Amino acid sequence: MASTEFQSLQGMSDLYAPEIYLWRMIEERARTLFNSYGYEELRTPSLEKLSVFKRSIGDTTDVVQKEMYAFKDRGGRELALRPEGTAGTIRHLAGRGEEGLNARVFYMAPMFRCERPQAGRKRQFHQVGVEATGEPNPLADAECIALQQNLLEVWGLTDSTIKINSRGTKEDQKLIAENLQRLLEPSRSSLCEDCQRRMDENVLRVIDCKNPKCKEIAATLPEMRSFMTKESQDYLNTVIETLSKMGVVVEYDRSLVRGLDYYVHTVWEITHGALGAQNAIAGGGRYEIALGKKGIPGVGFAMGIERVITALEACGITADQFVPEGGTWLISLGEAALAENMKLARELRNKGVRCGMELAAKSMKAQMRKANREGAEKVIIRGEDELTKGTVIVKNMEEGSQEEMNLEDIVRNS
Ligand code: HAM
């Protein structure tokens, strides 16, 4: 049996080359795009007070009830590893006073949910997300969705679908809940166990339950928007119309609810065909998060990087396309050349050249073998002769050709 001594925890992965180069492409392109939309990077701690998540995500949500890594620290304080990025972001922005009420921030960070691991579902996963506070109007929602569509484009991700719905205002939600409870009561015993509980605690979630019987029952219910005020219905229509004018295609989905309680009005999700049961690569929406006396309005989204990677790979975009070129390998024949090459390596690296060498005197054969293993494109060889002449032998590994060059030229032209 393979030793578990060196394995990371179940549902959590070590990330390293070559795959890490796909991660870096995702992060770098996202940073550039966010910058063009005026978003600034925010890094909040992974650990927060449990209350930060409870009061914003909602006490009765699956995330809070079943999935959080929550514990008491040595001082008896109730803490939790963040299961998502919105709650901590708003906690931070609320502390920045007026400035925080009209801010645009993005984050790229690990999140933690103690779920049963399966394909596409991890216990530590990573989100790239944005939050924009202030501007509680449909144009802000449309711009946020358009930004997300842009992100898919810069990553080269095709074949995804943006599904959109509205949960209305908090008042609408009360009315929706009352009506759903009334309409679902006769079918209560036919619902799954979770939904029977949701009937009393969080009835909106019955609508997007994946259980076939619950789905069948939910399909007989009127759409959520039929219980909303005209203003709320207009809000959703404006978001969809604005996006259509911007050339962003979205699909209205009456059964989309989202699992976090802070949402009001627009909610959306992006799915991709290459993923199995866990097919959401992203989720987002408008929200209102009450912190202290203030209710902070905002809109944002988060993309799950692990799932984005699965989708990218299905589109033929893989890590090896982003692995840096092989670079240069220095070969030293003798102790004197070794010492001189330490200096040369430093000069080349200062010029940004990816450059490596053995740090002990070894045979030519052993050093060439290493250069090959490292995928070097160019090898620079120096021995006693070259040191005396102030030259180097440069070998092009692909073509197999080699020539003698002046040391100064090598440094100057690198
Ligand atoms: P969420 O839908 O819970 O929304 O998560 C967003 C994305 O994170 C999902 O679509 C999925 O790609 C990824 N994700 C979630 N759980 C896992 C998991 N266990 N393993 C792998 N990937 C996962 C939020 O977190 C909201 N904070 C989004 C938001 C931001 N809404 C407004 N602003």
CSV table of C-alpha atoms and ligand atoms in Angstrom, one decimal, residues 11 57 63 67 83-87 107 111-132 144 148 258-260 262-263 268-270 275 278-287 289 298-308, ligand 1:
chain,number,residue,atom,x,y,z
A,11,GLY,CA,-9.6,17.0,-1.0
A,57,ILE,CA,-23.9,33.8,4.1
A,63,VAL,CA,-22.2,26.2,3.5
A,67,GLU,CA,-19.5,22.7,5.1
A,83,PRO,CA,-15.6,29.1,2.6
A,84,GLU,CA,-15.9,31.9,0.1
A,85,GLY,CA,-14.6,35.4,-0.5
A,86,THR,CA,-17.5,37.8,-0.3
A,87,ALA,CA,-18.1,37.8,3.4
A,107,TYR,CA,-9.2,38.5,-5.0
A,111,MET,CA,-11.3,28.7,0.1
A,112,PHE,CA,-12.2,25.8,2.4
A,113,ARG,CA,-15.3,23.7,2.5
A,114,CYS,CA,-15.5,20.4,4.3
A,115,GLU,CA,-17.6,18.7,1.6
A,116,ARG,CA,-17.4,15.1,0.5
A,117,PRO,CA,-14.6,15.2,-2.1
A,118,GLN,CA,-15.4,14.1,-5.6
A,119,ALA,CA,-14.5,15.1,-9.2
A,120,GLY,CA,-14.7,18.9,-9.2
A,121,ARG,CA,-15.4,19.2,-5.5
A,122,LYS,CA,-12.5,19.9,-3.2
A,123,ARG,CA,-12.0,20.8,0.4
A,124,GLN,CA,-9.4,23.4,-0.5
A,125,PHE,CA,-10.2,25.1,-3.8
A,126,HIS,CA,-9.3,28.5,-5.3
A,127,GLN,CA,-11.5,31.3,-6.4
A,128,VAL,CA,-10.8,34.3,-8.6
A,129,GLY,CA,-13.5,36.8,-7.7
A,130,VAL,CA,-14.6,40.4,-7.7
A,131,GLU,CA,-16.9,42.5,-5.6
A,132,ALA,CA,-18.1,46.0,-6.4
A,144,CYS,CA,-20.1,42.6,-13.7
A,148,GLN,CA,-16.9,37.7,-16.3
A,258,ARG,CA,-28.0,30.0,-5.5
A,259,GLY,CA,-27.1,28.7,-2.1
A,260,LEU,CA,-26.1,31.8,-0.3
A,262,TYR,CA,-27.1,37.4,0.9
A,263,TYR,CA,-28.4,37.6,-2.6
A,268,TRP,CA,-26.2,33.9,-12.1
A,269,GLU,CA,-24.1,30.9,-12.7
A,270,ILE,CA,-21.7,29.8,-15.5
A,275,LEU,CA,-17.7,19.2,-16.2
A,278,GLN,CA,-20.3,19.8,-10.4
A,279,ASN,CA,-20.7,21.8,-13.6
A,280,ALA,CA,-20.7,25.3,-12.2
A,281,ILE,CA,-17.4,27.0,-13.0
A,282,ALA,CA,-18.7,30.3,-11.5
A,283,GLY,CA,-21.4,31.9,-9.5
A,284,GLY,CA,-22.3,35.5,-8.8
A,285,GLY,CA,-25.0,37.9,-8.0
A,286,ARG,CA,-26.2,41.1,-6.3
A,287,TYR,CA,-26.3,41.1,-2.6
A,289,ILE,CA,-24.8,42.2,3.5
A,298,GLY,CA,-22.7,45.0,-3.8
A,299,VAL,CA,-22.4,42.8,-6.8
A,300,GLY,CA,-19.8,40.2,-7.6
A,301,PHE,CA,-18.8,36.8,-8.8
A,302,ALA,CA,-16.3,34.0,-8.1
A,303,MET,CA,-14.9,31.5,-10.5
A,304,GLY,CA,-13.6,28.2,-9.2
A,305,ILE,CA,-10.1,27.8,-10.7
A,306,GLU,CA,-9.9,24.0,-10.5
A,307,ARG,CA,-13.1,23.8,-12.5
A,308,VAL,CA,-12.0,26.4,-14.9
B,1,HAM,P1,-20.2,29.7,-5.0
B,1,HAM,O1,-21.2,29.4,-6.1
B,1,HAM,O2,-20.4,29.1,-3.7
B,1,HAM,O3,-20.3,31.3,-4.9
B,1,HAM,O4,-18.7,29.4,-5.5
B,1,HAM,C1,-18.3,30.0,-6.7
B,1,HAM,C2,-17.5,28.9,-7.5
B,1,HAM,O5,-16.5,28.3,-6.7
B,1,HAM,C3,-18.3,27.7,-7.9
B,1,HAM,O6,-19.1,28.0,-9.1
B,1,HAM,C4,-17.3,26.7,-8.2
B,1,HAM,O7,-16.7,26.9,-9.4
B,1,HAM,C5,-16.3,27.0,-7.1
B,1,HAM,N1,-16.5,26.0,-6.0
B,1,HAM,C6,-17.3,26.1,-5.0
B,1,HAM,N2,-17.2,25.1,-4.1
B,1,HAM,C7,-16.2,24.3,-4.6
B,1,HAM,C8,-15.6,23.1,-4.2
B,1,HAM,N3,-15.9,22.4,-3.1
B,1,HAM,N4,-14.6,22.6,-5.0
B,1,HAM,C9,-14.2,23.2,-6.1
B,1,HAM,N5,-14.7,24.4,-6.5
B,1,HAM,C10,-15.7,24.9,-5.8
B,1,HAM,C11,-19.5,32.0,-4.0
B,1,HAM,O8,-18.6,31.6,-3.4
B,1,HAM,C12,-19.9,33.5,-4.0
B,1,HAM,N6,-19.0,34.1,-2.9
B,1,HAM,C13,-19.7,34.1,-5.3
B,1,HAM,C14,-20.0,35.6,-5.3
B,1,HAM,C15,-19.1,36.6,-5.2
B,1,HAM,N7,-21.2,36.1,-5.3
B,1,HAM,C16,-21.1,37.4,-5.2
B,1,HAM,N8,-19.9,37.7,-5.1
